[in-house]
Amino acid sequence: MTIKKLPLLTLAAVLLFTMSNAQAYEQNQEETAITFGLSAERGWRDWSASYIKYRGPGSIGYGIEFTRSAYNEDEDSYEYKQRDNEYQFQAPIGITENLYITPGYGIKRTHTDVTIDSHEFSDSSTKQVGGLDATYIMDSGFVVTAGFDKAEGEDLEFSIGAGIAW
């Protein structure tokens, strides 16, 4: 290689390095999403909220999700109330630029009040809970998510939600 070609080769290397760094930045650019979900099923009323950082294809993000559930049954001499608070840590895995699979793990705190013929009974328990969600982030910033959660000794629960990402 001659000395005359060295500046041209150096310029080409700098341009290639700059372009590859810009492309890597685009692929790993984080998106933050806030989602909300509502459901009503067999007497249950649920709402949930989550805050999640998505890191792009092939990367793992992080986030939290909170779900509040309530069930009420009231008859003449019988009243049953149950309140659940669920807290999960989320770890979204980027499958494509827009699609994420998100496993979650946390705890579910349940408080139950029963009144029978003016006698009140209360109980509280804490259980482990795990979940798996699929999330799609549209180019417009709209987020759609659906998934399943399962607590120890309980049935599988399905949830859907929507939100925004930026």
PDB file of C-alpha atoms in Angstrom:
ATOM      1  CA  MET A   1       0.000   0.000   0.000  1.00  0.00           C
ATOM      2  CA  THR A   2       1.316   3.433  -0.901  1.00  0.00           C
ATOM      3  CA  ILE A   3       1.235   6.515   1.272  1.00  0.00           C
ATOM      4  CA  LYS A   4      -1.128   8.225  -1.214  1.00  0.00           C
ATOM      5  CA  LYS A   5      -3.858   5.591  -0.565  1.00  0.00           C
ATOM      6  CA  LEU A   6      -3.643   5.856   3.267  1.00  0.00           C
ATOM      7  CA  PRO A   7      -5.862   9.001   3.612  1.00  0.00           C
ATOM      8  CA  LEU A   8      -8.490   7.491   1.314  1.00  0.00           C
ATOM      9  CA  LEU A   9      -8.451   4.191   3.234  1.00  0.00           C
ATOM     10  CA  THR A  10      -8.671   6.039   6.565  1.00  0.00           C
ATOM     11  CA  LEU A  11     -11.626   8.107   5.332  1.00  0.00           C
ATOM     12  CA  ALA A  12     -13.420   4.953   4.128  1.00  0.00           C
ATOM     13  CA  ALA A  13     -12.813   3.220   7.486  1.00  0.00           C
ATOM     14  CA  VAL A  14     -14.159   6.228   9.441  1.00  0.00           C
ATOM     15  CA  LEU A  15     -17.284   6.389   7.232  1.00  0.00           C
ATOM     16  CA  LEU A  16     -17.942   2.655   7.612  1.00  0.00           C
ATOM     17  CA  PHE A  17     -17.431   2.852  11.390  1.00  0.00           C
ATOM     18  CA  THR A  18     -19.825   5.810  11.674  1.00  0.00           C
ATOM     19  CA  MET A  19     -22.508   4.108   9.556  1.00  0.00           C
ATOM     20  CA  SER A  20     -22.285   0.836  11.510  1.00  0.00           C
ATOM     21  CA  ASN A  21     -22.588   2.670  14.844  1.00  0.00           C
ATOM     22  CA  ALA A  22     -25.633   4.602  13.618  1.00  0.00           C
ATOM     23  CA  GLN A  23     -27.260   1.380  12.453  1.00  0.00           C
ATOM     24  CA  ALA A  24     -26.521  -0.363  15.780  1.00  0.00           C
ATOM     25  CA  TYR A  25     -28.022   2.596  17.660  1.00  0.00           C
ATOM     26  CA  GLU A  26     -31.234   2.319  15.636  1.00  0.00           C
ATOM     27  CA  GLN A  27     -31.532  -1.418  16.328  1.00  0.00           C
ATOM     28  CA  ASN A  28     -31.019  -1.069  20.089  1.00  0.00           C
ATOM     29  CA  GLN A  29     -33.020   2.085  20.632  1.00  0.00           C
ATOM     30  CA  GLU A  30     -35.207   1.785  23.727  1.00  0.00           C
ATOM     31  CA  GLU A  31     -38.926   2.392  23.747  1.00  0.00           C
ATOM     32  CA  THR A  32     -40.901   3.055  26.887  1.00  0.00           C
ATOM     33  CA  ALA A  33     -44.522   1.893  27.061  1.00  0.00           C
ATOM     34  CA  ILE A  34     -47.351   2.479  29.485  1.00  0.00           C
ATOM     35  CA  THR A  35     -50.304   0.119  29.106  1.00  0.00           C
ATOM     36  CA  PHE A  36     -53.674  -0.226  30.827  1.00  0.00           C
ATOM     37  CA  GLY A  37     -56.064  -3.155  30.853  1.00  0.00           C
ATOM     38  CA  LEU A  38     -59.665  -3.677  31.976  1.00  0.00           C
ATOM     39  CA  SER A  39     -61.758  -6.812  32.195  1.00  0.00           C
ATOM     40  CA  ALA A  40     -64.980  -8.078  33.723  1.00  0.00           C
ATOM     41  CA  GLU A  41     -65.546 -11.810  33.872  1.00  0.00           C
ATOM     42  CA  ARG A  42     -67.858 -13.980  36.028  1.00  0.00           C
ATOM     43  CA  GLY A  43     -68.338 -11.225  38.604  1.00  0.00           C
ATOM     44  CA  TRP A  44     -64.676 -10.148  38.655  1.00  0.00           C
ATOM     45  CA  ARG A  45     -63.640  -6.608  37.807  1.00  0.00           C
ATOM     46  CA  ASP A  46     -59.943  -6.146  37.002  1.00  0.00           C
ATOM     47  CA  TRP A  47     -57.741  -3.282  35.985  1.00  0.00           C
ATOM     48  CA  SER A  48     -54.021  -3.301  35.380  1.00  0.00           C
ATOM     49  CA  ALA A  49     -51.231  -0.873  34.577  1.00  0.00           C
ATOM     50  CA  SER A  50     -47.662  -1.462  33.450  1.00  0.00           C
ATOM     51  CA  TYR A  51     -44.515   0.528  32.766  1.00  0.00           C
ATOM     52  CA  ILE A  52     -42.037  -1.301  30.524  1.00  0.00           C
ATOM     53  CA  LYS A  53     -38.757  -0.496  28.716  1.00  0.00           C
ATOM     54  CA  TYR A  54     -38.409  -2.370  25.419  1.00  0.00           C
ATOM     55  CA  ARG A  55     -34.841  -2.635  24.060  1.00  0.00           C
ATOM     56  CA  GLY A  56     -35.248  -3.979  20.522  1.00  0.00           C
ATOM     57  CA  PRO A  57     -34.727  -7.289  18.711  1.00  0.00           C
ATOM     58  CA  GLY A  58     -32.563  -9.815  20.533  1.00  0.00           C
ATOM     59  CA  SER A  59     -32.435  -7.719  23.710  1.00  0.00           C
ATOM     60  CA  ILE A  60     -34.093  -8.051  27.119  1.00  0.00           C
ATOM     61  CA  GLY A  61     -35.872  -5.078  28.680  1.00  0.00           C
ATOM     62  CA  TYR A  62     -37.463  -4.578  32.075  1.00  0.00           C
ATOM     63  CA  GLY A  63     -40.647  -3.317  33.645  1.00  0.00           C
ATOM     64  CA  ILE A  64     -43.324  -3.640  36.291  1.00  0.00           C
ATOM     65  CA  GLU A  65     -47.018  -4.481  36.194  1.00  0.00           C
ATOM     66  CA  PHE A  66     -49.704  -3.935  38.825  1.00  0.00           C
ATOM     67  CA  THR A  67     -53.135  -5.600  38.709  1.00  0.00           C
ATOM     68  CA  ARG A  68     -56.063  -4.929  41.046  1.00  0.00           C
ATOM     69  CA  SER A  69     -58.984  -7.388  41.058  1.00  0.00           C
ATOM     70  CA  ALA A  70     -62.275  -7.273  42.949  1.00  0.00           C
ATOM     71  CA  TYR A  71     -65.136  -9.733  43.367  1.00  0.00           C
ATOM     72  CA  ASN A  72     -68.364  -9.068  45.290  1.00  0.00           C
ATOM     73  CA  GLU A  73     -71.264 -11.392  45.976  1.00  0.00           C
ATOM     74  CA  ASP A  74     -74.113 -10.130  48.154  1.00  0.00           C
ATOM     75  CA  GLU A  75     -77.199 -12.147  49.039  1.00  0.00           C
ATOM     76  CA  ASP A  76     -79.727 -11.900  51.903  1.00  0.00           C
ATOM     77  CA  SER A  77     -77.667 -13.324  54.761  1.00  0.00           C
ATOM     78  CA  TYR A  78     -74.385 -13.813  52.947  1.00  0.00           C
ATOM     79  CA  GLU A  79     -71.757 -11.373  51.681  1.00  0.00           C
ATOM     80  CA  TYR A  80     -68.437 -12.299  50.068  1.00  0.00           C
ATOM     81  CA  LYS A  81     -65.733  -9.810  49.047  1.00  0.00           C
ATOM     82  CA  GLN A  82     -62.304 -10.596  47.644  1.00  0.00           C
ATOM     83  CA  ARG A  83     -59.584  -8.109  46.701  1.00  0.00           C
ATOM     84  CA  ASP A  84     -56.379  -9.134  44.912  1.00  0.00           C
ATOM     85  CA  ASN A  85     -53.271  -7.024  44.347  1.00  0.00           C
ATOM     86  CA  GLU A  86     -50.709  -8.492  41.977  1.00  0.00           C
ATOM     87  CA  TYR A  87     -47.185  -7.151  41.456  1.00  0.00           C
ATOM     88  CA  GLN A  88     -45.000  -8.570  38.672  1.00  0.00           C
ATOM     89  CA  PHE A  89     -41.516  -7.863  37.363  1.00  0.00           C
ATOM     90  CA  GLN A  90     -41.531  -8.047  33.544  1.00  0.00           C
ATOM     91  CA  ALA A  91     -38.615  -8.957  31.217  1.00  0.00           C
ATOM     92  CA  PRO A  92     -39.649  -8.303  27.578  1.00  0.00           C
ATOM     93  CA  ILE A  93     -37.596 -10.165  24.971  1.00  0.00           C
ATOM     94  CA  GLY A  94     -37.421  -8.536  21.533  1.00  0.00           C
ATOM     95  CA  ILE A  95     -38.420 -10.981  18.787  1.00  0.00           C
ATOM     96  CA  THR A  96     -38.690  -8.374  16.014  1.00  0.00           C
ATOM     97  CA  GLU A  97     -38.637  -4.586  16.014  1.00  0.00           C
ATOM     98  CA  ASN A  98     -42.338  -4.536  16.918  1.00  0.00           C
ATOM     99  CA  LEU A  99     -43.056  -7.902  18.603  1.00  0.00           C
ATOM    100  CA  TYR A 100     -42.065  -8.846  22.165  1.00  0.00           C
ATOM    101  CA  ILE A 101     -42.628 -11.904  24.335  1.00  0.00           C
ATOM    102  CA  THR A 102     -42.689 -10.937  28.008  1.00  0.00           C
ATOM    103  CA  PRO A 103     -42.350 -13.402  30.867  1.00  0.00           C
ATOM    104  CA  GLY A 104     -43.293 -12.045  34.288  1.00  0.00           C
ATOM    105  CA  TYR A 105     -42.881 -13.152  37.885  1.00  0.00           C
ATOM    106  CA  GLY A 106     -44.161 -11.717  41.139  1.00  0.00           C
ATOM    107  CA  ILE A 107     -46.562 -12.033  44.041  1.00  0.00           C
ATOM    108  CA  LYS A 108     -50.322 -11.917  44.443  1.00  0.00           C
ATOM    109  CA  ARG A 109     -51.775 -10.670  47.730  1.00  0.00           C
ATOM    110  CA  THR A 110     -55.398 -11.739  48.380  1.00  0.00           C
ATOM    111  CA  HIS A 111     -57.716 -10.397  51.085  1.00  0.00           C
ATOM    112  CA  THR A 112     -61.125 -12.031  51.633  1.00  0.00           C
ATOM    113  CA  ASP A 113     -64.041 -10.857  53.820  1.00  0.00           C
ATOM    114  CA  VAL A 114     -67.067 -13.091  54.407  1.00  0.00           C
ATOM    115  CA  THR A 115     -70.169 -12.134  56.392  1.00  0.00           C
ATOM    116  CA  ILE A 116     -72.707 -14.865  57.284  1.00  0.00           C
ATOM    117  CA  ASP A 117     -75.653 -13.985  59.511  1.00  0.00           C
ATOM    118  CA  SER A 118     -73.821 -10.920  60.923  1.00  0.00           C
ATOM    119  CA  HIS A 119     -70.634 -12.903  61.679  1.00  0.00           C
ATOM    120  CA  GLU A 120     -67.546 -11.559  59.925  1.00  0.00           C
ATOM    121  CA  PHE A 121     -64.549 -13.621  58.841  1.00  0.00           C
ATOM    122  CA  SER A 122     -61.380 -12.336  57.173  1.00  0.00           C
ATOM    123  CA  ASP A 123     -58.410 -14.031  55.572  1.00  0.00           C
ATOM    124  CA  SER A 124     -55.286 -12.911  53.726  1.00  0.00           C
ATOM    125  CA  SER A 125     -52.737 -14.854  51.718  1.00  0.00           C
ATOM    126  CA  THR A 126     -49.725 -14.278  49.495  1.00  0.00           C
ATOM    127  CA  LYS A 127     -48.934 -16.461  46.481  1.00  0.00           C
ATOM    128  CA  GLN A 128     -46.323 -16.564  43.752  1.00  0.00           C
ATOM    129  CA  VAL A 129     -47.596 -15.649  40.294  1.00  0.00           C
ATOM    130  CA  GLY A 130     -46.104 -15.997  36.828  1.00  0.00           C
ATOM    131  CA  GLY A 131     -47.219 -14.806  33.448  1.00  0.00           C
ATOM    132  CA  LEU A 132     -46.456 -14.639  29.758  1.00  0.00           C
ATOM    133  CA  ASP A 133     -47.540 -11.757  27.500  1.00  0.00           C
ATOM    134  CA  ALA A 134     -47.188 -11.007  23.806  1.00  0.00           C
ATOM    135  CA  THR A 135     -46.871  -7.315  22.923  1.00  0.00           C
ATOM    136  CA  TYR A 136     -47.012  -5.596  19.548  1.00  0.00           C
ATOM    137  CA  ILE A 137     -45.808  -1.987  19.234  1.00  0.00           C
ATOM    138  CA  MET A 138     -47.172  -0.277  16.127  1.00  0.00           C
ATOM    139  CA  ASP A 139     -45.092   2.311  14.269  1.00  0.00           C
ATOM    140  CA  SER A 140     -47.600   4.954  15.414  1.00  0.00           C
ATOM    141  CA  GLY A 141     -46.708   4.231  19.070  1.00  0.00           C
ATOM    142  CA  PHE A 142     -49.918   2.357  19.896  1.00  0.00           C
ATOM    143  CA  VAL A 143     -49.279  -0.787  21.983  1.00  0.00           C
ATOM    144  CA  VAL A 144     -51.466  -3.916  22.138  1.00  0.00           C
ATOM    145  CA  THR A 145     -50.755  -6.681  24.638  1.00  0.00           C
ATOM    146  CA  ALA A 146     -52.394  -9.995  25.552  1.00  0.00           C
ATOM    147  CA  GLY A 147     -51.300 -12.705  27.923  1.00  0.00           C
ATOM    148  CA  PHE A 148     -51.841 -15.288  30.610  1.00  0.00           C
ATOM    149  CA  ASP A 149     -51.157 -15.248  34.365  1.00  0.00           C
ATOM    150  CA  LYS A 150     -51.217 -18.150  36.813  1.00  0.00           C
ATOM    151  CA  ALA A 151     -51.005 -17.958  40.597  1.00  0.00           C
ATOM    152  CA  GLU A 152     -50.331 -20.936  42.862  1.00  0.00           C
ATOM    153  CA  GLY A 153     -53.468 -23.065  43.198  1.00  0.00           C
ATOM    154  CA  GLU A 154     -55.574 -20.831  40.928  1.00  0.00           C
ATOM    155  CA  ASP A 155     -56.950 -21.042  37.402  1.00  0.00           C
ATOM    156  CA  LEU A 156     -55.150 -19.611  34.391  1.00  0.00           C
ATOM    157  CA  GLU A 157     -56.258 -15.999  33.739  1.00  0.00           C
ATOM    158  CA  PHE A 158     -56.314 -14.224  30.367  1.00  0.00           C
ATOM    159  CA  SER A 159     -55.786 -10.475  30.011  1.00  0.00           C
ATOM    160  CA  ILE A 160     -55.631  -7.869  27.265  1.00  0.00           C
ATOM    161  CA  GLY A 161     -54.415  -4.291  27.334  1.00  0.00           C
ATOM    162  CA  ALA A 162     -53.524  -1.278  25.248  1.00  0.00           C
ATOM    163  CA  GLY A 163     -51.312   1.744  25.681  1.00  0.00           C
ATOM    164  CA  ILE A 164     -48.736   4.066  24.173  1.00  0.00           C
ATOM    165  CA  ALA A 165     -45.002   3.852  23.544  1.00  0.00           C
ATOM    166  CA  TRP A 166     -42.449   6.575  22.909  1.00  0.00           C
TER     167      TRP A 166
END
